[in-house]
Amino acid sequence: MLKPPSWGFFVIKKSSMIRNMSKHKARAALLLITIMIVGGIGNGNLVPKTRAQTDDLSDLRAEESNAKEQREDLETRLAELEREIAEQEKQVQTYQKQGTSLKSEINTLNSNIKKLNLQIKAVEITISKVNLNIIETQKQINKTENKIDLHKEALGKALQAIDESDQEGFMELLLAHEKFSDFFNAINNIALVQENLRAQLKEIVVLRGDLLSQKEELALKKEDNENLKRGQEVQKQTVSLTQKEKEKLLTTTKGKESEYQKLLQKSKETAAQIRSRIFQLLGGGELTFEKAYEYARLAEKATNVRAAFILAILNQESNFGKNVGQCKYNDIHPKTGVTVMRPSDISIFENILERLGIDKNSRSAYVSCPIVRDGSYGGAMGPAQFIPSTWKLYEKEVSRVTGSNPANPWSNADAFAATALYLKESLNSTTCKNYSNEDPSNKQLLLERCAAAQYYSGKRWYTYRWVYGEPVAQKAKRFQNDINILNG
C-alpha cells in the first residue's frame, strides 16, 4: 500500500513551483515587452518617447516643413516662367504671320532664343525639384530600412523567448501557477504573443515591398535627373545654333530684304528632295521620308493623329540618348547585376517572339539596354521602343490597322500604328486636355507637348515637357511644312 506523500514533499514542490512561476512570469514579461517594442515601431503609441526621440521628431518635422516651403517656392517660380514662355510663343506666331520678310525672320529668331533661354531656366528649376525628391526618397528608404532592422531584432528576441518556453512541458507550466486563472492567463499571453508575431512578420513583408517600390522610385528620379541635364545641354546647343543662324542670315543678306528673298528661294527644298531625305527611326534603322510618311499617313487614317506628329515622335528619341537595340533581353548586365529586361516583362516578350517565330538568341530579338548610371531597366523593342507589357495592350488594335497577325514590334508599319494608337489615347486623356486648357490659343501645341512627354515617360510626363515634349511639338511643325510641300 502506497503511503501518502509527506508534507515535506509539498513544501519542496511548492518552493519549486514558485521558482518556476517566477521564471515563467519573467519570460511572459519579456515576451510582452518585446511585442510592445515591435508594435511601438509601427505606430509609436506603445513605447514612451525619450527626450532624444522627441528632439529627432521635431527635427524631422522641421525638415519636412522646410522641404515643403522649397517645393512651393520652386512651383511659384516655374509657373511664372511658363507664363513668360507662353507669351514668347505667341510672339513667335505673330512674327510668323507677318510673312516671309527678313525683319520677321530676325524677330522670330530673337523670340525663339528668348523662349529657349526661358525653357532652360524652367528645366533648371525642374532639376532642383527632382533633386529635392531624390533626397526625400532616400530618407524614406533609410527610414524603411531602419524599421525593418528594428522589427527583425525584436522578432529575434521574441522567438528566442518562445523557444525557451516551449522547452518546458504542459504539466510543468500548469504546476508553475497557484491558480488555474493564472495558468490560463499565461496560455493566453503566449497565444497573444504568437498572434502578434505573425502580424509583425506580415508587417515586415509589407515594409520590404515598400522598400522595393521606394528604390525603384529613386532609380526613376535619378534617371529623370540625368535626362533633364542632357536635355538642358541640347537646349543650350539649340540656343547657340539659333544665334549663329541669325548672325549668318544678317551677314549673308547684308541686312537687305532683296538678298533675303533670293536666299529664301535658293534654300527651299523641292518635293523630290523631301521625298528622298533619309528618315532616322528612333529604334534604329532608316528609310526615306516618302516611305516614313506613307506609314504615318496609314496610321493617321486609322487614328486621326496627324502624320507630322507621328513622324516627330518616331524621329525624336534616337536623338535623345536612348541606348536602343544593343542588348539581349535575358542577359545579366555586368554593371547593374540584373537582367536587361524587367523580370515581369520577360515571359510576355518570349511569348511575342514565339508567336512571331523569332529565335530569342538572334539579333532580331535585341532590345534597348539599361541606363547603367541610374539603375533603370532596358527592354524596349523595335522602331517605336515599346516595352513588351505595353505592346501587349495595343497589338490587337495594331493588327486591325495594318492587317498583321500577329502584330510585330520590329515591323515599321506596325510600329507606326502602335505609336499612333498610344498618342491617340494621350491626346484624348483628361490629363492632356486639362493641360491644353491652360493656354486655349495654343491648344494643339500643348496637347502634343503633353502627349509626346507621356510617350517618353508615362506618368512622369510633366517633368519632360520642355526637354522632350516641346522639341517634338516643334519638330512636328517642321514636318507639317514638308508634308504641305509634298501635298501642294
Coordinates of C-alpha atoms in Angstrom, one line a residue:
M1 CA 0.0 0.0 0.0
L2 CA 1.4 3.3 -1.1
K3 CA 2.0 5.9 1.6
P4 CA 0.7 9.4 1.0
P5 CA 3.4 11.9 0.3
S6 CA 4.9 13.7 3.2
W7 CA 4.2 17.3 4.0
G8 CA 7.9 17.9 3.2
F9 CA 7.2 16.8 -0.4
F10 CA 4.6 19.5 -0.7
V11 CA 6.9 22.1 0.8
I12 CA 9.7 21.3 -1.6
K13 CA 7.3 21.1 -4.6
K14 CA 5.7 24.4 -3.7
S15 CA 9.1 26.1 -3.5
S16 CA 10.0 24.7 -6.9
M17 CA 6.7 25.9 -8.3
I18 CA 7.3 29.4 -7.0
R19 CA 10.7 29.4 -8.7
N20 CA 9.2 28.1 -12.0
M21 CA 6.3 30.6 -11.7
S22 CA 8.8 33.4 -11.3
K23 CA 10.7 32.2 -14.3
H24 CA 7.6 31.9 -16.5
K25 CA 6.4 35.3 -15.4
A26 CA 9.8 36.8 -16.3
R27 CA 9.5 35.2 -19.8
A28 CA 6.0 36.3 -20.2
A29 CA 7.0 39.8 -19.3
L30 CA 9.9 39.7 -21.8
L31 CA 7.5 38.5 -24.5
L32 CA 5.0 41.2 -23.8
I33 CA 7.7 43.9 -23.6
T34 CA 9.1 42.7 -26.9
I35 CA 5.7 42.9 -28.6
M36 CA 5.2 46.4 -27.2
I37 CA 8.5 47.4 -28.6
V38 CA 7.8 45.8 -32.0
G39 CA 4.3 47.3 -32.0
G40 CA 5.6 50.7 -31.0
I41 CA 7.9 50.8 -34.0
G42 CA 4.9 50.8 -36.3
N43 CA 2.5 53.2 -34.6
G44 CA 4.6 55.0 -32.0
N45 CA 1.8 54.7 -29.3
L46 CA 3.0 51.8 -27.1
V47 CA 6.5 53.0 -26.2
P48 CA 7.1 56.3 -24.5
K49 CA 9.3 58.6 -26.4
T50 CA 12.6 59.7 -24.9
R51 CA 13.8 63.3 -25.0
A52 CA 16.2 62.4 -27.8
Q53 CA 13.4 60.7 -29.8
T54 CA 11.2 63.8 -29.3
D55 CA 14.1 66.1 -30.5
D56 CA 14.6 63.8 -33.5
L57 CA 10.9 64.0 -34.3
S58 CA 11.0 67.8 -34.0
D59 CA 14.0 68.0 -36.3
L60 CA 12.2 65.7 -38.8
R61 CA 9.1 67.9 -38.8
A62 CA 11.2 71.0 -39.3
E63 CA 13.0 69.3 -42.3
E64 CA 9.6 68.3 -43.8
S65 CA 8.3 71.9 -43.4
N66 CA 11.4 73.3 -45.0
A67 CA 11.2 70.9 -47.9
K68 CA 7.6 71.9 -48.4
E69 CA 8.5 75.5 -48.5
Q70 CA 11.2 74.8 -51.0
R71 CA 8.8 72.9 -53.3
E72 CA 6.2 75.7 -53.1
D73 CA 8.9 78.3 -54.0
L74 CA 10.1 76.3 -57.0
E75 CA 6.5 75.7 -58.2
T76 CA 5.8 79.5 -58.0
R77 CA 9.0 80.3 -60.0
L78 CA 8.2 77.6 -62.5
A79 CA 4.6 78.9 -63.0
E80 CA 5.9 82.4 -63.7
L81 CA 8.5 81.1 -66.2
E82 CA 5.8 79.1 -68.0
R83 CA 3.7 82.3 -68.4
E84 CA 6.7 84.0 -69.9
I85 CA 7.3 81.1 -72.3
A86 CA 3.7 81.2 -73.4
E87 CA 4.0 84.9 -74.2
Q88 CA 7.1 84.3 -76.2
E89 CA 5.4 81.5 -78.2
K90 CA 2.6 83.9 -79.0
Q91 CA 5.1 86.5 -80.1
V92 CA 6.8 83.9 -82.4
Q93 CA 3.4 83.1 -84.0
T94 CA 2.7 86.8 -84.5
Y95 CA 6.0 87.3 -86.4
Q96 CA 5.5 84.2 -88.5
K97 CA 2.1 85.6 -89.6
Q98 CA 3.7 88.8 -90.8
G99 CA 5.0 86.9 -93.8
T100 CA 8.4 85.8 -95.1
S101 CA 10.5 89.0 -94.7
L102 CA 14.0 89.5 -93.3
K103 CA 12.6 91.6 -90.4
S104 CA 10.0 89.0 -89.4
E105 CA 12.6 86.2 -89.6
I106 CA 15.1 88.0 -87.4
N107 CA 12.3 88.8 -84.9
T108 CA 11.2 85.2 -84.9
L109 CA 14.8 84.0 -84.3
N110 CA 15.2 86.5 -81.4
S111 CA 11.9 85.4 -79.8
N112 CA 12.9 81.7 -80.2
I113 CA 16.2 82.5 -78.4
K114 CA 14.4 84.2 -75.6
K115 CA 11.9 81.3 -75.4
L116 CA 14.7 78.7 -75.3
N117 CA 16.5 80.6 -72.6
L118 CA 13.3 80.7 -70.5
Q119 CA 12.9 76.9 -71.1
I120 CA 16.5 76.3 -69.9
K121 CA 15.6 78.2 -66.7
A122 CA 12.4 76.1 -66.3
V123 CA 14.4 72.9 -66.7
E124 CA 16.9 74.2 -64.1
I125 CA 14.0 74.6 -61.6
T126 CA 12.6 71.2 -62.5
I127 CA 16.1 69.7 -61.8
S128 CA 16.0 71.3 -58.4
K129 CA 12.6 69.8 -57.8
V130 CA 13.8 66.4 -58.8
N131 CA 16.9 66.7 -56.6
L132 CA 14.7 67.6 -53.7
N133 CA 12.6 64.5 -54.4
I134 CA 15.7 62.3 -54.6
I135 CA 16.7 63.5 -51.1
E136 CA 13.3 62.9 -49.7
T137 CA 13.0 59.4 -51.3
Q138 CA 16.5 58.5 -49.9
K139 CA 15.3 59.5 -46.5
Q140 CA 12.2 57.3 -46.9
I141 CA 14.4 54.4 -47.9
N142 CA 16.6 54.9 -44.8
K143 CA 13.6 55.1 -42.6
T144 CA 12.1 51.9 -44.0
E145 CA 15.4 50.0 -43.7
N146 CA 15.7 51.1 -40.1
K147 CA 12.1 49.9 -39.4
I148 CA 12.9 46.5 -40.9
D149 CA 16.1 46.2 -38.9
L150 CA 14.2 47.0 -35.6
H151 CA 11.4 44.6 -36.4
K152 CA 13.9 41.8 -37.2
E153 CA 15.8 42.4 -34.0
A154 CA 12.7 42.5 -31.8
L155 CA 11.3 39.4 -33.5
G156 CA 14.5 37.5 -33.0
K157 CA 14.3 38.1 -29.2
A158 CA 10.7 37.2 -29.1
L159 CA 11.2 34.0 -31.0
Q160 CA 14.1 33.0 -28.7
A161 CA 11.9 33.6 -25.6
I162 CA 9.1 31.5 -27.1
D163 CA 11.5 28.7 -28.0
E164 CA 12.7 28.7 -24.4
S165 CA 9.2 28.5 -23.1
D166 CA 8.4 25.6 -25.5
Q167 CA 11.2 23.6 -23.8
E168 CA 9.0 23.0 -20.7
G169 CA 6.0 20.7 -20.8
F170 CA 2.4 21.4 -20.3
M171 CA 2.2 19.9 -16.8
E172 CA 5.3 21.9 -15.7
L173 CA 3.6 25.1 -16.9
L174 CA 0.4 24.1 -15.1
L175 CA 2.2 23.5 -11.8
A176 CA 4.1 26.7 -12.0
H177 CA 0.9 28.7 -11.2
E178 CA -1.0 28.6 -7.9
K179 CA -4.3 29.4 -9.6
F180 CA -5.9 28.0 -12.7
S181 CA -6.8 31.6 -13.7
D182 CA -3.1 32.4 -13.7
F183 CA -2.3 29.4 -15.8
F184 CA -4.9 30.3 -18.4
N185 CA -3.7 33.9 -18.4
A186 CA -0.2 32.6 -19.2
I187 CA -1.5 30.4 -22.0
N188 CA -3.5 33.4 -23.4
N189 CA -0.4 35.6 -23.2
I190 CA 1.7 33.1 -25.2
A191 CA -1.1 32.8 -27.8
L192 CA -1.3 36.6 -27.9
V193 CA 2.4 36.9 -28.4
Q194 CA 2.3 34.3 -31.2
E195 CA -0.5 36.2 -32.9
N196 CA 1.3 39.5 -32.6
L197 CA 4.4 37.9 -34.0
R198 CA 2.5 36.7 -37.1
A199 CA 1.2 40.3 -37.5
Q200 CA 4.7 41.7 -37.2
L201 CA 6.0 39.2 -39.8
K202 CA 3.4 40.4 -42.2
E203 CA 4.4 44.0 -41.4
I204 CA 8.0 43.1 -42.4
V205 CA 6.7 41.7 -45.7
V206 CA 4.8 45.0 -46.3
L207 CA 7.9 47.0 -45.4
R208 CA 10.1 45.1 -47.8
G209 CA 7.5 45.8 -50.6
D210 CA 7.6 49.4 -49.7
L211 CA 11.4 49.4 -49.8
L212 CA 11.4 47.9 -53.2
S213 CA 9.0 50.5 -54.5
Q214 CA 11.0 53.3 -52.9
K215 CA 14.2 52.0 -54.5
E216 CA 12.5 51.8 -57.9
E217 CA 11.2 55.3 -57.5
L218 CA 14.7 56.5 -56.6
A219 CA 16.1 55.0 -59.7
L220 CA 13.4 56.7 -61.8
K221 CA 14.1 60.1 -60.2
K222 CA 17.9 59.6 -60.8
E223 CA 17.0 58.8 -64.4
D224 CA 14.9 62.0 -64.6
N225 CA 17.8 64.0 -63.2
E226 CA 20.2 62.7 -65.9
N227 CA 17.7 63.1 -68.7
L228 CA 16.9 66.7 -67.7
K229 CA 20.6 67.6 -67.6
R230 CA 21.1 66.1 -71.1
G231 CA 18.0 67.8 -72.4
Q232 CA 19.2 71.1 -70.9
E233 CA 22.5 70.7 -72.8
V234 CA 20.6 70.2 -76.0
Q235 CA 18.6 73.3 -75.3
K236 CA 21.8 75.3 -74.8
Q237 CA 23.2 73.9 -78.1
T238 CA 20.0 74.9 -79.8
V239 CA 20.3 78.5 -78.5
S240 CA 23.8 78.7 -79.8
L241 CA 22.8 77.3 -83.2
T242 CA 19.9 79.7 -83.5
Q243 CA 22.2 82.6 -82.6
K244 CA 24.6 81.6 -85.3
E245 CA 21.8 81.1 -87.7
K246 CA 20.7 84.7 -87.1
E247 CA 24.3 86.1 -87.4
K248 CA 24.8 84.1 -90.7
L249 CA 21.5 85.4 -92.0
L250 CA 22.4 89.0 -91.4
T251 CA 25.9 88.5 -92.8
T252 CA 24.7 86.7 -96.0
T253 CA 21.9 89.2 -96.7
K254 CA 23.8 92.3 -95.5
G255 CA 20.5 93.3 -93.9
K256 CA 18.8 93.7 -97.3
E257 CA 15.3 92.4 -97.9
S258 CA 16.1 91.7 -101.6
E259 CA 19.0 89.5 -100.7
Y260 CA 16.9 87.6 -98.2
Q261 CA 14.2 86.8 -100.8
K262 CA 16.9 85.4 -103.1
L263 CA 18.3 83.3 -100.3
L264 CA 14.8 82.1 -99.4
Q265 CA 14.1 80.9 -102.9
K266 CA 17.5 79.2 -103.1
S267 CA 17.2 77.3 -99.8
K268 CA 13.7 75.9 -100.4
E269 CA 13.6 72.2 -100.8
T270 CA 11.6 70.7 -103.6
A271 CA 9.1 67.9 -103.1
A272 CA 11.5 65.4 -104.7
Q273 CA 14.3 66.4 -102.3
I274 CA 11.9 66.0 -99.3
R275 CA 10.8 62.5 -100.5
S276 CA 14.3 61.3 -100.8
R277 CA 15.5 62.7 -97.5
I278 CA 16.7 60.0 -95.1
F279 CA 14.4 59.5 -92.0
Q280 CA 16.2 58.0 -89.0
L281 CA 14.0 55.8 -86.8
L282 CA 14.2 56.1 -83.1
G283 CA 14.7 52.4 -82.6
G284 CA 17.4 52.2 -85.2
G285 CA 17.3 51.8 -88.9
E286 CA 16.3 54.3 -91.6
L287 CA 14.1 54.8 -94.6
T288 CA 13.2 57.6 -97.0
F289 CA 10.9 60.4 -95.8
E290 CA 8.5 59.3 -98.5
K291 CA 8.2 55.8 -97.1
A292 CA 8.0 57.1 -93.5
Y293 CA 5.2 59.5 -94.5
E294 CA 3.4 56.6 -96.1
Y295 CA 3.4 54.6 -92.9
A296 CA 2.4 57.7 -90.9
R297 CA -0.4 58.5 -93.2
L298 CA -1.8 55.0 -92.8
A299 CA -1.7 55.4 -89.1
E300 CA -3.3 58.8 -89.3
K301 CA -6.3 57.5 -91.2
A302 CA -6.9 54.9 -88.5
T303 CA -6.5 57.1 -85.5
N304 CA -6.9 60.8 -86.6
V305 CA -3.5 61.5 -85.1
R306 CA -1.7 63.8 -87.6
A307 CA 1.1 62.2 -89.6
A308 CA 3.5 65.1 -88.8
F309 CA 3.2 64.4 -85.1
I310 CA 3.7 60.6 -85.5
L311 CA 6.9 61.3 -87.6
A312 CA 8.2 63.7 -84.9
I313 CA 7.8 61.1 -82.2
L314 CA 9.5 58.4 -84.2
N315 CA 12.3 60.6 -85.2
Q316 CA 13.0 62.1 -81.8
E317 CA 14.1 59.5 -79.3
S318 CA 17.0 58.4 -81.4
N319 CA 18.4 61.9 -80.8
F320 CA 17.6 61.8 -77.1
G321 CA 20.3 59.3 -75.8
K322 CA 18.4 56.1 -75.8
N323 CA 20.6 53.0 -76.0
V324 CA 18.5 51.1 -78.4
G325 CA 18.7 47.6 -79.9
Q326 CA 22.0 46.6 -78.5
C327 CA 21.2 44.0 -75.7
K328 CA 19.8 40.5 -75.2
Y329 CA 16.8 40.7 -73.1
N330 CA 17.8 38.0 -70.5
D331 CA 21.5 38.9 -70.2
I332 CA 22.7 39.9 -66.7
H333 CA 24.1 43.4 -67.2
P334 CA 27.6 43.4 -65.7
K335 CA 27.1 46.8 -64.0
T336 CA 23.6 46.6 -62.8
G337 CA 23.7 42.9 -61.8
V338 CA 20.1 42.4 -63.0
T339 CA 18.5 41.2 -66.3
V340 CA 18.4 43.7 -69.1
M341 CA 14.6 43.5 -69.2
R342 CA 12.3 43.9 -66.3
P343 CA 11.5 40.4 -65.0
S344 CA 7.8 40.9 -65.2
D345 CA 8.2 41.6 -69.0
I346 CA 10.3 38.6 -69.8
S347 CA 7.5 36.0 -70.2
I348 CA 5.4 38.4 -72.3
F349 CA 8.5 39.1 -74.5
E350 CA 9.2 35.4 -75.0
N351 CA 5.5 34.8 -76.0
I352 CA 5.8 37.6 -78.6
L353 CA 9.0 36.0 -80.0
E354 CA 7.4 32.6 -80.1
R355 CA 4.3 33.7 -82.0
L356 CA 6.4 35.6 -84.5
G357 CA 8.8 32.7 -84.9
I358 CA 11.8 34.7 -83.9
D359 CA 14.8 33.0 -82.3
K360 CA 15.3 34.6 -78.9
N361 CA 19.1 34.4 -79.3
S362 CA 19.1 36.1 -82.7
R363 CA 20.0 39.8 -83.2
S364 CA 16.4 40.3 -84.4
A365 CA 15.3 39.9 -80.8
Y366 CA 17.7 42.5 -79.4
V367 CA 16.2 45.2 -77.2
S368 CA 17.3 48.5 -75.6
C369 CA 20.0 48.4 -73.0
P370 CA 19.6 49.5 -69.3
I371 CA 20.7 53.0 -68.4
V372 CA 23.5 52.0 -66.0
R373 CA 24.1 55.3 -64.3
D374 CA 20.6 55.4 -62.8
G375 CA 19.7 51.7 -62.5
S376 CA 16.7 51.6 -64.8
Y377 CA 15.8 48.6 -67.0
G378 CA 16.1 48.3 -70.8
G379 CA 14.0 46.0 -72.9
A380 CA 12.2 48.4 -75.3
M381 CA 11.5 46.8 -78.7
G382 CA 11.7 47.9 -82.4
P383 CA 11.3 51.3 -84.1
A384 CA 8.7 52.5 -81.6
Q385 CA 10.6 51.4 -78.5
F386 CA 7.6 49.8 -76.7
I387 CA 8.3 47.5 -73.7
P388 CA 6.5 44.1 -74.0
S389 CA 3.8 44.7 -71.5
T390 CA 2.8 48.0 -73.2
W391 CA 3.0 46.4 -76.7
K392 CA 0.6 43.6 -75.5
L393 CA -2.0 46.3 -74.7
Y394 CA -2.0 47.5 -78.3
E395 CA -1.2 44.6 -80.5
K396 CA -4.8 43.6 -81.4
E397 CA -5.6 47.2 -82.4
V398 CA -2.3 47.3 -84.4
S399 CA -3.4 44.1 -86.2
R400 CA -6.7 45.8 -87.1
V401 CA -4.9 48.8 -88.5
T402 CA -2.2 47.0 -90.5
G403 CA -3.6 43.5 -91.1
S404 CA -0.5 41.9 -89.5
N405 CA -1.4 38.9 -87.4
P406 CA 0.3 38.8 -85.0
A407 CA 1.5 42.4 -84.9
N408 CA 5.3 42.7 -85.0
P409 CA 7.0 45.4 -82.9
W410 CA 10.0 45.3 -85.3
S411 CA 7.8 46.0 -88.3
N412 CA 7.9 49.6 -89.4
A413 CA 4.2 49.6 -90.4
D414 CA 3.2 48.1 -87.1
A415 CA 5.4 50.4 -85.1
F416 CA 3.9 53.5 -86.7
A417 CA 0.4 52.2 -86.0
A418 CA 1.2 51.4 -82.3
T419 CA 2.7 54.8 -81.9
A420 CA -0.4 56.5 -83.3
L421 CA -2.7 54.4 -81.1
Y422 CA -0.7 55.3 -78.0
L423 CA -0.7 59.0 -78.9
K424 CA -4.4 58.9 -79.6
E425 CA -5.1 57.9 -76.0
S426 CA -2.8 60.5 -74.6
L427 CA -4.3 63.3 -76.8
N428 CA -7.8 62.4 -75.6
S429 CA -6.8 61.9 -72.0
T430 CA -8.2 64.2 -69.3
T431 CA -4.6 65.0 -68.2
C432 CA -3.5 66.4 -71.6
K433 CA -6.8 68.1 -72.2
N434 CA -6.6 69.9 -68.9
Y435 CA -3.1 70.9 -69.6
S436 CA -4.0 72.3 -73.1
N437 CA -6.7 74.4 -71.4
E438 CA -4.0 76.4 -69.7
D439 CA -3.5 78.2 -73.0
P440 CA -6.5 77.9 -75.3
S441 CA -4.8 79.9 -78.0
N442 CA -2.2 77.2 -78.3
K443 CA -4.3 74.2 -77.6
Q444 CA -2.8 71.8 -80.2
L445 CA 0.7 72.7 -79.2
L446 CA 0.1 72.0 -75.5
L447 CA -1.8 68.8 -76.3
E448 CA 1.0 67.5 -78.4
R449 CA 3.6 68.6 -75.9
C450 CA 1.8 66.7 -73.2
A451 CA 1.2 63.6 -75.4
A452 CA 4.9 63.5 -76.5
A453 CA 6.1 63.7 -72.9
Q454 CA 3.7 60.9 -71.9
Y455 CA 5.0 58.8 -74.8
Y456 CA 8.5 59.1 -73.4
S457 CA 7.9 58.9 -69.7
G458 CA 4.3 58.0 -68.9
K459 CA 3.1 59.3 -65.6
R460 CA 6.2 61.4 -65.2
W461 CA 5.4 63.4 -68.3
Y462 CA 5.2 66.8 -66.5
T463 CA 9.0 66.6 -65.8
Y464 CA 9.7 66.1 -69.5
R465 CA 7.5 68.8 -71.1
W466 CA 10.4 71.1 -72.0
V467 CA 13.3 68.7 -72.7
Y468 CA 11.2 66.2 -74.7
G469 CA 7.6 67.3 -75.3
E470 CA 8.4 70.7 -76.6
P471 CA 11.2 69.6 -79.1
V472 CA 8.8 67.0 -80.5
A473 CA 6.0 69.6 -80.9
Q474 CA 8.3 72.0 -82.7
K475 CA 9.7 69.2 -84.9
A476 CA 6.1 68.3 -85.8
K477 CA 5.6 71.8 -87.2
R478 CA 8.6 71.4 -89.5
F479 CA 7.4 68.0 -90.7
Q480 CA 4.0 69.6 -91.4
N481 CA 5.6 72.2 -93.6
D482 CA 7.4 69.3 -95.5
I483 CA 4.1 67.5 -95.9
N484 CA 2.4 70.6 -97.1
I485 CA 5.0 70.8 -99.9
L486 CA 4.5 67.2 -100.8
N487 CA 0.8 67.6 -101.0
G488 CA 0.9 71.1 -102.6

